[in-house]
Tab-separated table of C-alpha atoms and ligand atoms in Angstrom:
chain	number	residue	atom	x	y	z
A	6	MET	CA	88.406	134.100	129.248
A	7	SER	CA	91.254	132.594	128.122
A	8	ASP	CA	94.790	133.927	129.289
A	9	GLU	CA	96.976	131.574	126.882
A	10	ARG	CA	96.580	134.474	124.393
A	11	ASP	CA	97.237	137.113	127.096
A	12	VAL	CA	99.920	138.461	127.453
A	13	GLU	CA	103.455	139.052	124.735
A	14	GLY	CA	100.135	139.698	122.642
A	15	GLY	CA	99.622	136.587	121.625
A	16	ALA	CA	95.494	137.820	121.586
A	17	PRO	CA	93.102	137.320	119.515
A	18	ARG	CA	90.940	140.415	120.773
A	19	GLU	CA	87.341	141.528	120.420
A	20	TYR	CA	85.845	143.934	119.711
A	21	CYS	CA	82.539	144.716	120.583
A	22	GLY	CA	79.144	144.102	122.697
A	23	LEU	CA	75.993	145.692	122.061
A	24	PHE	CA	73.255	146.087	124.254
A	25	GLY	CA	69.757	148.441	123.775
A	26	ILE	CA	66.228	148.616	125.197
A	27	TYR	CA	63.401	150.273	123.880
A	28	GLY	CA	60.447	152.144	125.960
A	29	HIS	CA	61.425	151.098	129.487
A	30	PRO	CA	61.524	153.925	132.558
A	31	GLU	CA	64.962	152.182	133.811
A	32	ALA	CA	66.427	151.873	130.305
A	33	VAL	CA	69.600	153.816	130.851
A	34	HIS	CA	70.251	151.872	134.420
A	35	LYS	CA	69.373	149.095	132.073
A	36	THR	CA	71.878	149.184	129.260
A	37	TYR	CA	74.605	150.007	131.944
A	38	TYR	CA	74.152	146.630	133.573
A	39	GLY	CA	73.640	145.307	130.195
A	40	LEU	CA	76.670	146.513	129.263
A	41	TYR	CA	79.075	145.567	131.968
A	42	SER	CA	77.524	141.993	131.464
A	43	LEU	CA	79.053	142.377	127.774
A	44	GLN	CA	82.582	143.503	128.863
A	45	HIS	CA	84.523	140.716	128.171
A	46	ARG	CA	83.794	141.519	124.684
A	47	GLY	CA	85.696	144.709	125.213
A	48	GLN	CA	86.831	147.173	127.315
A	49	GLU	CA	89.265	149.863	125.902
A	50	SER	CA	85.897	152.121	125.661
A	51	ALA	CA	82.245	152.090	126.315
A	52	GLY	CA	79.150	154.293	125.546
A	53	ILE	CA	75.425	155.152	125.646
A	54	CYS	CA	73.172	157.146	124.057
A	55	SER	CA	69.506	157.513	124.733
A	56	THR	CA	66.803	159.198	123.651
A	57	GLY	CA	63.122	160.261	124.815
A	58	GLY	CA	61.790	161.145	121.451
A	59	GLY	CA	63.686	164.490	121.477
A	60	ASP	CA	67.282	164.581	120.943
A	61	LEU	CA	69.911	162.035	121.517
A	62	LEU	CA	71.981	162.104	124.047
A	63	ALA	CA	75.296	160.339	124.890
A	64	HIS	CA	78.490	160.063	126.971
A	65	ARG	CA	81.518	157.937	125.563
A	66	GLN	CA	84.446	157.592	127.489
A	67	MET	CA	87.703	155.091	127.192
A	68	GLY	CA	87.954	152.444	130.029
A	69	HIS	CA	85.829	149.853	131.423
A	70	VAL	CA	81.936	150.644	131.783
A	71	GLY	CA	82.221	150.452	135.592
A	72	ASP	CA	84.711	153.309	135.948
A	73	ILE	CA	83.131	155.835	133.177
A	74	PHE	CA	79.407	155.794	134.521
A	75	THR	CA	78.692	157.878	137.417
A	76	ASP	CA	75.104	157.993	139.068
A	77	GLU	CA	75.026	161.900	138.165
A	78	ILE	CA	76.008	160.423	134.406
A	79	LEU	CA	73.649	157.843	134.015
A	80	ALA	CA	71.105	160.729	135.495
A	81	SER	CA	71.756	163.011	133.007
A	82	LEU	CA	71.110	160.541	130.263
A	83	ARG	CA	68.252	159.357	132.094
A	84	ASN	CA	65.523	158.184	129.064
A	85	PRO	CA	63.269	155.544	127.904
A	86	VAL	CA	65.482	154.653	125.042
A	87	ALA	CA	68.773	153.237	125.019
A	88	ILE	CA	71.691	151.706	122.993
A	89	GLY	CA	74.858	151.465	124.512
A	90	HIS	CA	78.336	149.706	123.275
A	91	VAL	CA	81.856	148.347	124.761
A	92	ARG	CA	84.846	148.409	122.408
A	93	TYR	CA	87.537	146.712	121.570
A	94	SER	CA	89.029	148.117	118.616
A	95	THR	CA	89.628	145.582	115.859
A	96	THR	CA	89.665	148.735	112.993
A	97	GLY	CA	91.000	152.098	114.090
A	98	SER	CA	92.797	152.999	116.880
A	99	SER	CA	91.703	153.234	120.766
A	100	THR	CA	90.786	156.797	121.031
A	101	ILE	CA	87.750	158.597	122.094
A	102	GLN	CA	86.803	159.500	118.777
A	103	ASN	CA	85.917	155.801	117.876
A	104	ALA	CA	84.429	155.021	121.135
A	105	GLN	CA	80.757	153.855	120.307
A	106	PRO	CA	77.726	154.832	119.543
A	107	LEU	CA	78.855	156.522	117.034
A	108	LEU	CA	76.479	160.074	117.461
A	109	PHE	CA	75.429	161.984	113.703
A	110	ASN	CA	73.417	164.533	112.620
A	111	TYR	CA	71.616	163.923	109.042
A	112	ALA	CA	68.921	165.894	106.937
A	113	ALA	CA	66.437	163.667	108.824
A	114	GLY	CA	67.659	164.224	111.988
A	115	PRO	CA	70.422	162.630	114.114
A	116	LEU	CA	71.367	159.215	114.789
A	117	ALA	CA	73.563	156.763	116.616
A	118	ILE	CA	75.207	153.461	115.940
A	119	ALA	CA	76.961	150.776	117.680
A	120	HIS	CA	78.565	148.096	115.617
A	121	ASN	CA	80.136	144.329	116.484
A	122	GLY	CA	82.187	143.288	113.158
A	123	ASN	CA	83.830	144.238	110.680
A	124	LEU	CA	83.698	145.210	107.184
A	125	VAL	CA	85.461	143.941	104.045
A	126	ASN	CA	84.685	146.795	101.752
A	127	SER	CA	84.509	149.520	104.282
A	128	GLY	CA	87.896	151.122	102.489
A	129	HIS	CA	86.279	150.926	99.183
A	130	LEU	CA	83.938	152.876	100.308
A	131	ARG	CA	85.238	155.522	102.069
A	132	GLN	CA	87.969	156.048	99.094
A	133	GLU	CA	84.334	156.903	97.133
A	134	PHE	CA	83.134	159.039	99.802
A	135	GLU	CA	86.116	161.095	100.178
A	136	SER	CA	86.484	161.658	96.728
A	137	ARG	CA	83.512	163.563	97.005
A	138	GLY	CA	84.291	165.655	99.559
A	139	SER	CA	83.072	163.415	102.450
A	140	ILE	CA	85.152	163.766	105.364
A	141	PHE	CA	85.334	161.590	108.628
A	142	GLN	CA	85.489	161.872	111.933
A	143	THR	CA	86.438	158.736	112.958
A	144	SER	CA	89.311	155.602	111.691
A	145	THR	CA	86.752	153.214	112.118
A	146	ASP	CA	84.621	151.010	109.487
A	147	SER	CA	81.504	151.612	111.723
A	148	GLU	CA	81.748	155.171	109.699
A	149	THR	CA	80.743	154.263	106.556
A	150	ILE	CA	77.364	152.658	107.713
A	151	MET	CA	76.571	156.952	108.636
A	152	HIS	CA	77.401	158.314	105.793
A	153	LEU	CA	75.922	155.715	103.823
A	154	LEU	CA	72.839	156.713	105.863
A	155	ALA	CA	73.362	159.805	105.409
A	156	GLN	CA	72.870	159.509	101.419
A	157	PRO	CA	70.563	162.123	99.955
A	158	TRP	CA	67.245	159.665	99.810
A	159	ASP	CA	63.607	161.485	99.060
A	160	GLY	CA	61.945	157.892	99.052
A	161	PRO	CA	60.696	155.704	102.622
A	162	GLU	CA	62.974	155.438	105.351
A	163	ASP	CA	63.308	151.719	105.052
A	164	ASP	CA	64.410	151.860	101.362
A	165	ARG	CA	67.449	154.729	102.635
A	166	LEU	CA	68.504	151.833	105.272
A	167	VAL	CA	67.630	148.623	103.031
A	168	ARG	CA	69.879	150.694	100.014
A	169	ALA	CA	72.438	151.474	102.676
A	170	LEU	CA	72.643	147.810	104.583
A	171	ARG	CA	73.091	145.860	100.613
A	172	GLN	CA	76.388	147.888	99.619
A	173	LEU	CA	77.906	146.498	103.259
A	174	ARG	CA	79.656	143.217	103.350
A	175	GLY	CA	81.130	141.510	105.812
A	176	ALA	CA	80.362	141.158	109.357
A	177	PHE	CA	78.029	143.792	110.938
A	178	SER	CA	74.909	143.443	113.605
A	179	LEU	CA	73.797	146.476	114.863
A	180	LEU	CA	71.926	148.687	116.827
A	181	ILE	CA	70.750	152.074	115.966
A	182	LEU	CA	68.724	154.779	117.075
A	183	ALA	CA	66.746	157.796	116.015
A	184	ARG	CA	64.767	159.536	117.776
A	185	ASP	CA	61.262	157.670	116.864
A	186	ARG	CA	63.092	154.663	116.486
A	187	MET	CA	65.489	151.896	117.681
A	188	TYR	CA	66.680	149.184	114.881
A	189	ALA	CA	68.331	145.620	115.648
A	190	ILE	CA	70.297	144.604	112.761
A	191	ARG	CA	72.227	141.367	111.849
A	192	ASP	CA	74.434	141.096	108.088
A	193	ARG	CA	73.274	138.771	105.651
A	194	HIS	CA	75.485	136.035	106.667
A	195	ALA	CA	74.744	136.726	110.545
A	196	PHE	CA	78.571	136.125	111.819
A	197	ARG	CA	77.966	138.066	115.064
A	198	PRO	CA	75.632	137.144	117.489
A	199	LEU	CA	72.867	139.039	118.009
A	200	CYS	CA	69.404	138.331	120.514
A	201	LEU	CA	65.989	139.756	121.134
A	202	GLY	CA	64.474	139.596	124.934
A	203	VAL	CA	61.494	141.293	126.412
A	204	LEU	CA	61.975	142.865	130.207
A	205	ASP	CA	58.418	144.695	131.193
A	206	GLY	CA	57.076	144.363	127.837
A	207	ALA	CA	60.339	146.476	126.283
A	208	PRO	CA	62.014	144.812	123.901
A	209	VAL	CA	65.167	144.543	124.064
A	210	ALA	CA	68.137	143.880	122.340
A	211	ALA	CA	72.013	142.198	123.379
A	212	SER	CA	74.731	140.765	122.205
A	213	GLU	CA	74.525	137.853	124.055
A	214	THR	CA	72.007	136.621	126.663
A	215	CYS	CA	73.803	136.649	129.464
A	216	ALA	CA	73.173	140.337	129.502
A	217	LEU	CA	69.557	139.487	128.904
A	218	ASP	CA	70.074	137.484	132.358
A	219	VAL	CA	71.310	140.438	134.270
A	220	VAL	CA	68.736	142.931	133.717
A	221	GLY	CA	65.739	140.216	134.386
A	222	ALA	CA	64.975	140.650	130.290
A	223	SER	CA	63.242	136.876	128.858
A	224	TYR	CA	65.367	135.921	125.977
A	225	VAL	CA	62.382	136.184	122.756
A	226	ARG	CA	64.698	134.628	119.617
A	227	ASP	CA	67.987	135.930	117.583
A	228	VAL	CA	67.496	138.293	115.132
A	229	LYS	CA	68.056	136.556	112.057
A	230	PRO	CA	70.607	136.635	109.201
A	231	GLY	CA	69.882	139.877	106.877
A	232	GLU	CA	66.765	140.726	109.131
A	233	VAL	CA	66.137	144.545	110.610
A	234	VAL	CA	63.937	144.432	113.200
A	235	GLU	CA	62.492	148.372	113.900
A	236	PHE	CA	61.167	149.201	117.171
A	237	SER	CA	58.687	152.362	117.500
A	238	ALA	CA	55.900	153.515	118.721
A	239	LYS	CA	54.040	151.404	116.439
A	240	GLY	CA	55.792	147.994	117.669
A	241	GLU	CA	57.772	145.884	116.382
A	242	ARG	CA	58.370	145.125	112.737
A	243	SER	CA	60.699	142.892	110.741
A	244	PHE	CA	61.881	143.024	107.149
A	245	PHE	CA	64.727	141.695	105.482
A	246	PHE	CA	67.449	143.525	103.131
A	247	PRO	CA	69.259	140.974	100.962
A	248	GLU	CA	68.085	140.725	97.649
A	249	LYS	CA	68.197	136.676	98.119
A	250	GLU	CA	68.653	134.600	101.263
A	251	GLU	CA	71.888	133.876	102.426
A	252	THR	CA	73.496	130.915	104.141
A	253	PRO	CA	74.629	131.430	107.793
A	254	ALA	CA	78.051	131.505	108.591
A	255	HIS	CA	78.085	132.353	111.759
A	256	CYS	CA	81.880	132.525	113.467
A	257	VAL	CA	82.471	129.328	115.480
A	258	PHE	CA	85.439	131.218	117.442
A	259	GLU	CA	82.501	132.775	119.869
A	260	HIS	CA	81.931	129.018	120.758
A	261	VAL	CA	85.253	127.772	121.465
A	262	TYR	CA	85.924	130.740	122.795
A	263	PHE	CA	84.481	134.315	122.712
A	264	ALA	CA	81.525	134.771	124.232
A	265	ARG	CA	80.299	133.977	128.132
A	266	PRO	CA	79.612	130.397	128.863
A	267	ASP	CA	75.952	131.238	130.330
A	268	SER	CA	75.021	132.641	127.094
A	269	ARG	CA	73.537	130.866	124.475
A	270	VAL	CA	74.691	131.983	121.159
A	271	PHE	CA	73.612	130.686	117.532
A	272	GLY	CA	71.140	128.871	119.582
A	273	GLU	CA	72.766	127.241	122.264
A	274	ASN	CA	74.760	127.304	124.956
A	275	VAL	CA	78.077	127.454	124.963
A	276	HIS	CA	79.071	125.771	128.323
A	277	GLN	CA	77.497	122.710	126.624
A	278	VAL	CA	79.345	123.519	123.314
A	279	ARG	CA	82.391	123.972	125.038
A	280	MET	CA	81.897	120.363	127.040
A	281	SER	CA	81.486	118.851	124.199
A	282	LEU	CA	84.401	119.957	122.827
A	283	GLY	CA	86.106	118.685	125.443
A	284	ARG	CA	84.634	114.880	125.326
A	285	ALA	CA	85.209	115.227	121.233
A	286	LEU	CA	89.309	116.212	122.070
A	287	ALA	CA	89.738	113.277	124.583
A	288	LYS	CA	88.343	110.588	121.872
A	289	GLU	CA	90.105	112.472	119.361
A	290	HIS	CA	93.326	112.843	121.371
A	291	PRO	CA	93.154	110.584	124.566
A	292	ALA	CA	96.160	110.972	127.116
A	293	ALA	CA	97.647	108.960	129.789
A	294	ALA	CA	97.790	110.868	132.440
A	295	ASP	CA	96.750	111.268	136.267
A	296	ILE	CA	95.156	115.135	136.399
A	297	VAL	CA	93.045	117.156	133.555
A	298	VAL	CA	93.983	120.757	133.959
A	299	PRO	CA	92.120	123.913	132.371
A	300	ILE	CA	93.350	126.677	131.624
A	301	PRO	CA	91.271	129.499	133.422
A	302	ASP	CA	89.026	130.560	132.362
A	303	SER	CA	87.766	129.856	128.721
A	304	GLY	CA	89.610	126.475	129.351
A	305	ASN	CA	87.171	125.273	131.832
A	306	ASP	CA	84.295	123.962	130.432
A	307	ALA	CA	86.532	121.882	127.958
A	308	ALA	CA	88.669	120.310	130.828
A	309	LEU	CA	85.560	119.131	131.791
A	310	GLY	CA	84.023	117.690	129.438
A	311	PHE	CA	87.565	115.959	128.460
A	312	SER	CA	87.645	114.912	132.068
A	313	HIS	CA	84.437	113.486	131.811
A	314	ALA	CA	84.665	111.757	128.673
A	315	SER	CA	88.130	110.125	129.605
A	316	GLY	CA	87.341	109.789	133.469
A	317	ILE	CA	91.047	111.463	134.202
A	318	PRO	CA	90.168	113.565	136.938
A	319	LEU	CA	89.895	117.338	136.855
A	320	ASP	CA	91.859	119.443	139.188
A	321	HIS	CA	93.325	123.176	139.550
A	322	GLY	CA	96.695	123.257	138.833
A	323	PHE	CA	96.701	127.301	137.477
A	324	VAL	CA	95.081	129.544	139.755
A	325	ARG	CA	93.754	133.066	137.858
A	326	ASN	CA	94.549	136.938	139.357
A	327	HIS	CA	91.442	137.757	138.459
A	328	TYR	CA	92.219	141.482	139.881
A	329	VAL	CA	94.792	141.770	136.601
A	330	GLY	CA	91.819	142.029	133.812
A	331	ARG	CA	92.892	140.990	131.079
A	332	THR	CA	95.972	142.283	130.194
A	333	PHE	CA	95.842	140.435	125.922
A	334	ILE	CA	92.385	142.871	125.422
A	335	GLN	CA	94.882	146.109	125.761
A	336	PRO	CA	96.046	147.945	122.702
A	337	THR	CA	99.692	148.642	122.803
A	338	GLN	CA	102.789	145.286	123.482
A	339	GLY	CA	103.762	147.107	126.205
A	340	ALA	CA	100.271	147.378	128.265
A	341	ARG	CA	100.594	143.498	127.783
A	342	ILE	CA	104.073	142.717	128.387
A	343	SER	CA	103.137	144.296	131.763
A	344	GLY	CA	100.539	141.902	132.624
A	345	VAL	CA	103.656	138.353	132.621
A	346	GLY	CA	103.153	136.243	134.858
A	347	LEU	CA	100.686	138.215	136.575
A	348	LYS	CA	98.019	136.416	135.840
A	349	LEU	CA	98.208	132.731	135.796
A	350	ASN	CA	100.476	130.975	139.068
A	351	VAL	CA	100.931	127.475	138.927
A	352	ILE	CA	99.695	125.201	142.653
A	353	GLY	CA	102.576	123.304	143.223
A	354	ASP	CA	101.193	120.267	145.301
A	355	VAL	CA	98.269	119.418	142.459
A	356	VAL	CA	100.831	119.121	139.677
A	357	ARG	CA	104.111	118.128	141.645
A	358	GLY	CA	105.357	114.486	139.999
A	359	LYS	CA	102.003	114.572	138.034
A	360	ARG	CA	101.421	113.659	134.460
A	361	VAL	CA	99.204	116.532	133.554
A	362	VAL	CA	97.258	117.093	130.657
A	363	VAL	CA	96.339	121.036	129.787
A	364	VAL	CA	93.299	121.690	128.092
A	365	ASP	CA	92.929	125.213	126.200
A	366	ASP	CA	90.484	126.851	123.835
A	367	SER	CA	93.119	127.528	121.041
A	368	ILE	CA	97.448	128.523	120.392
A	369	ILE	CA	97.693	131.881	118.761
A	370	ARG	CA	101.018	132.988	118.647
A	371	GLY	CA	102.603	130.440	121.340
A	372	THR	CA	104.503	132.211	123.037
A	373	THR	CA	102.496	132.487	126.613
A	374	SER	CA	101.646	128.472	126.296
A	375	ARG	CA	105.152	128.351	126.210
A	376	GLY	CA	105.423	130.217	129.524
A	377	ARG	CA	102.808	128.021	131.506
A	378	VAL	CA	104.304	124.736	129.706
A	379	ARG	CA	107.869	126.198	131.533
A	380	LEU	CA	105.933	126.827	135.159
A	381	LEU	CA	104.435	123.329	134.875
A	382	ARG	CA	107.877	121.828	134.835
A	383	GLN	CA	109.011	124.178	137.212
A	384	ALA	CA	106.657	123.627	139.279
A	385	GLY	CA	107.536	119.451	139.052
A	386	ALA	CA	105.144	117.937	136.742
A	387	LYS	CA	106.473	114.616	135.304
A	388	GLU	CA	104.955	115.019	132.087
A	389	VAL	CA	102.827	117.876	130.393
A	390	HIS	CA	100.821	117.254	127.547
A	391	MET	CA	98.405	119.829	125.826
A	392	ARG	CA	94.759	119.676	124.486
A	393	ILE	CA	93.371	122.188	122.601
A	394	SER	CA	89.733	122.696	121.841
A	395	CYS	CA	89.576	123.609	118.395
A	396	PRO	CA	91.553	123.085	115.283
A	397	PRO	CA	95.158	125.276	115.446
A	398	ILE	CA	94.710	128.847	113.571
A	399	ALA	CA	96.435	129.729	110.444
A	400	HIS	CA	94.928	132.238	108.561
A	401	PRO	CA	93.747	135.239	109.638
A	402	CYS	CA	89.790	136.542	110.790
A	403	PHE	CA	88.580	139.319	108.254
A	404	TYR	CA	85.066	139.715	110.155
A	405	GLY	CA	85.653	141.136	113.437
A	406	ILE	CA	88.490	138.734	115.502
A	407	ASP	CA	91.527	140.473	115.560
A	408	PHE	CA	94.046	137.626	115.223
A	409	PRO	CA	97.659	138.726	114.963
A	410	ASN	CA	99.277	138.869	111.150
A	411	PRO	CA	99.515	135.440	109.467
A	412	GLU	CA	103.424	135.643	110.337
A	413	GLU	CA	102.901	135.808	113.688
A	414	LEU	CA	100.146	132.659	114.342
A	415	VAL	CA	102.554	129.909	115.220
A	416	ALA	CA	100.319	127.085	113.205
A	417	ALA	CA	100.535	129.401	109.998
A	418	ARG	CA	104.749	129.283	109.988
A	419	MET	CA	104.495	125.485	112.073
A	420	SER	CA	103.389	122.139	112.007
A	421	VAL	CA	101.898	120.925	114.897
A	422	ASP	CA	104.566	118.684	115.974
A	423	GLU	CA	106.661	121.655	115.543
A	424	ILE	CA	104.923	123.388	117.583
A	425	ARG	CA	104.897	120.602	120.028
A	426	ARG	CA	108.781	120.838	120.371
A	427	HIS	CA	108.410	124.764	120.214
A	428	LEU	CA	106.268	124.823	123.353
A	429	ASP	CA	108.097	121.878	124.761
A	430	LEU	CA	105.322	119.690	125.468
A	431	ASP	CA	105.719	115.379	125.725
A	432	SER	CA	101.866	115.490	123.047
A	433	LEU	CA	100.026	118.018	121.861
A	434	GLY	CA	96.236	117.633	120.061
A	435	TYR	CA	94.126	119.809	118.534
A	436	LEU	CA	90.503	118.965	118.269
A	437	SER	CA	89.900	118.488	114.184
A	438	LEU	CA	87.340	120.452	111.999
A	439	ASP	CA	85.597	117.826	112.085
A	440	GLY	CA	85.272	117.124	116.037
A	441	LEU	CA	84.727	120.951	116.181
A	442	LEU	CA	81.307	120.974	113.675
A	443	SER	CA	80.416	118.144	115.211
A	444	ALA	CA	79.661	119.496	118.760
A	445	VAL	CA	77.646	122.227	117.189
A	446	THR	CA	73.971	121.699	116.407
A	447	ASN	CA	73.334	124.426	113.419
A	448	PRO	CA	73.861	122.370	110.203
A	449	ARG	CA	77.951	122.495	109.569
A	450	GLY	CA	77.681	124.780	106.515
A	451	HIS	CA	76.345	127.424	108.778
A	452	TYR	CA	79.414	128.469	110.023
A	453	CYS	CA	82.431	130.188	109.256
A	454	THR	CA	85.580	128.492	109.575
A	455	ALA	CA	88.111	130.817	108.167
A	456	CYS	CA	90.969	131.275	110.823
A	457	TYR	CA	90.837	127.107	110.837
A	458	ASP	CA	90.654	126.123	106.604
A	459	GLY	CA	91.615	129.734	104.785
A	460	ARG	CA	87.835	129.223	103.055
A	461	TYR	CA	86.456	132.780	103.578
A	462	ARG	CA	82.739	133.330	103.082
A	463	VAL	CA	82.924	136.580	101.951
A	464	PRO	CA	85.581	137.497	99.822
A	465	VAL	CA	88.396	140.174	101.109
A	466	HIS	CA	89.303	142.262	98.372
A	467	GLU	CA	91.191	145.022	100.591
A	468	LYS	CA	94.357	144.380	102.304
A	469	PHE	CA	93.118	144.479	105.931
A	470	GLU	CA	95.088	146.594	108.231
A	471	LYS	CA	93.757	147.595	111.834
A	472	LEU	CA	94.675	151.147	111.035
A	473	ARG	CA	93.720	151.635	107.550
A	474	HIS	CA	91.652	154.432	108.159
A	475	GLU	CA	94.152	156.079	110.112
A	476	ARG	CA	95.618	159.449	109.306
A	477	LYS	CA	98.596	160.970	110.901
A	478	CYS	CA	98.098	164.803	112.696
B	12	SF4	S1	87.865	133.672	110.889
B	12	SF4	FE1	87.406	132.262	112.692
B	12	SF4	S2	87.060	133.909	114.279
B	12	SF4	FE2	86.579	135.101	112.109
B	12	SF4	S3	84.551	135.281	112.211
B	12	SF4	FE3	85.538	133.219	111.183
B	12	SF4	S4	85.513	131.407	112.624
B	12	SF4	FE4	85.501	133.325	113.637
């Protein structure tokens, strides 16, 4: 993952990772390993909820997967059906109350939910519920889904679910666990990834295929836009909740930055896409340079593509300290600042006297990029050029990526040349939107590109604030 956005608050911060498995004797341990492999999608809290047909058992805690789940905890959850969640707070604060899976009891029994994405109408829905006396236990948008599901209903359970899902607007990949069923669900535009696999005959669901690989499951398919897949003792069943079919709006930034390079997301391998982005970047913005230097880790694949296409050799001018952690993913400015300078170091002997072209996936605030350029110049680089494997990010994301406020996005305030001067670069080139969309294989209208072009597929009427549901107490 890129560390351009790491310290000093440069980060677009995600959000969440999901893993679930139905009917496997090692379900809880598999979920633990699945979450481990999805840790890049959220490091603030993690939880696992399991059932054997009776009560739902859950353990949720702040921190990293590896620190949270001891052998004893995993043994206490031991059941053949489990869902798990890793979280970064895109809405709601970083507290244990907001850690998922959320667990509720309603008239039809206990229910657990794990959510990846952001709803754009949860404020409105929550206000309605609260005006009728409902009490919310968390400050997340995900709880709204539980309240919708808990509404009185005497028809079939499918219709209860469909009624609730139809009221949601925005991005949601969901795993829902009841005593006798597990659901895997994707919103009508399929903003966030969610795939299905199989392990020893047991169905598995995960945010990314890297989690399937880790537990030894085989990839079967992606959950389709608007699809509900139910797993129960009767087998697997699928139906669609939207009134009409909608055009997908897959988050293209998953390919640029978030997903792991070994995952298949939206039907294609992330590493291959990033290589293509790098090749397209080299064609659009060639550089007269001696070496291509990636910003590790998320610049690695695009830099390789840039090197292949340009013929300029790739070298590792930066070394990442893997023991610092993804400082940017921590929620407070203070916590992020504590990681400054620890994360990447320059190998002076590689860059000294060279014309260096640095490849990264994005520039958010610009603060950290500036620091990197300074390090290269101090180490004796003769020229520093920067190439970015996506267009300038000038608009906020309302669908689950926690970009900073628009006024903090450097591309919302400055032209490309102003950014170049601000970062003290000899040249700066961003991949065009056409270049980005030519590197992915789905039809171009099937991706969300709102943070680049301001075209929001799902209109946003609510004023979005991360902590909009927060209550002072
Ligand atoms: S606005 Fe950007 S980050 Fe957000 S879903 Fe769309 S492409 Fe992804």
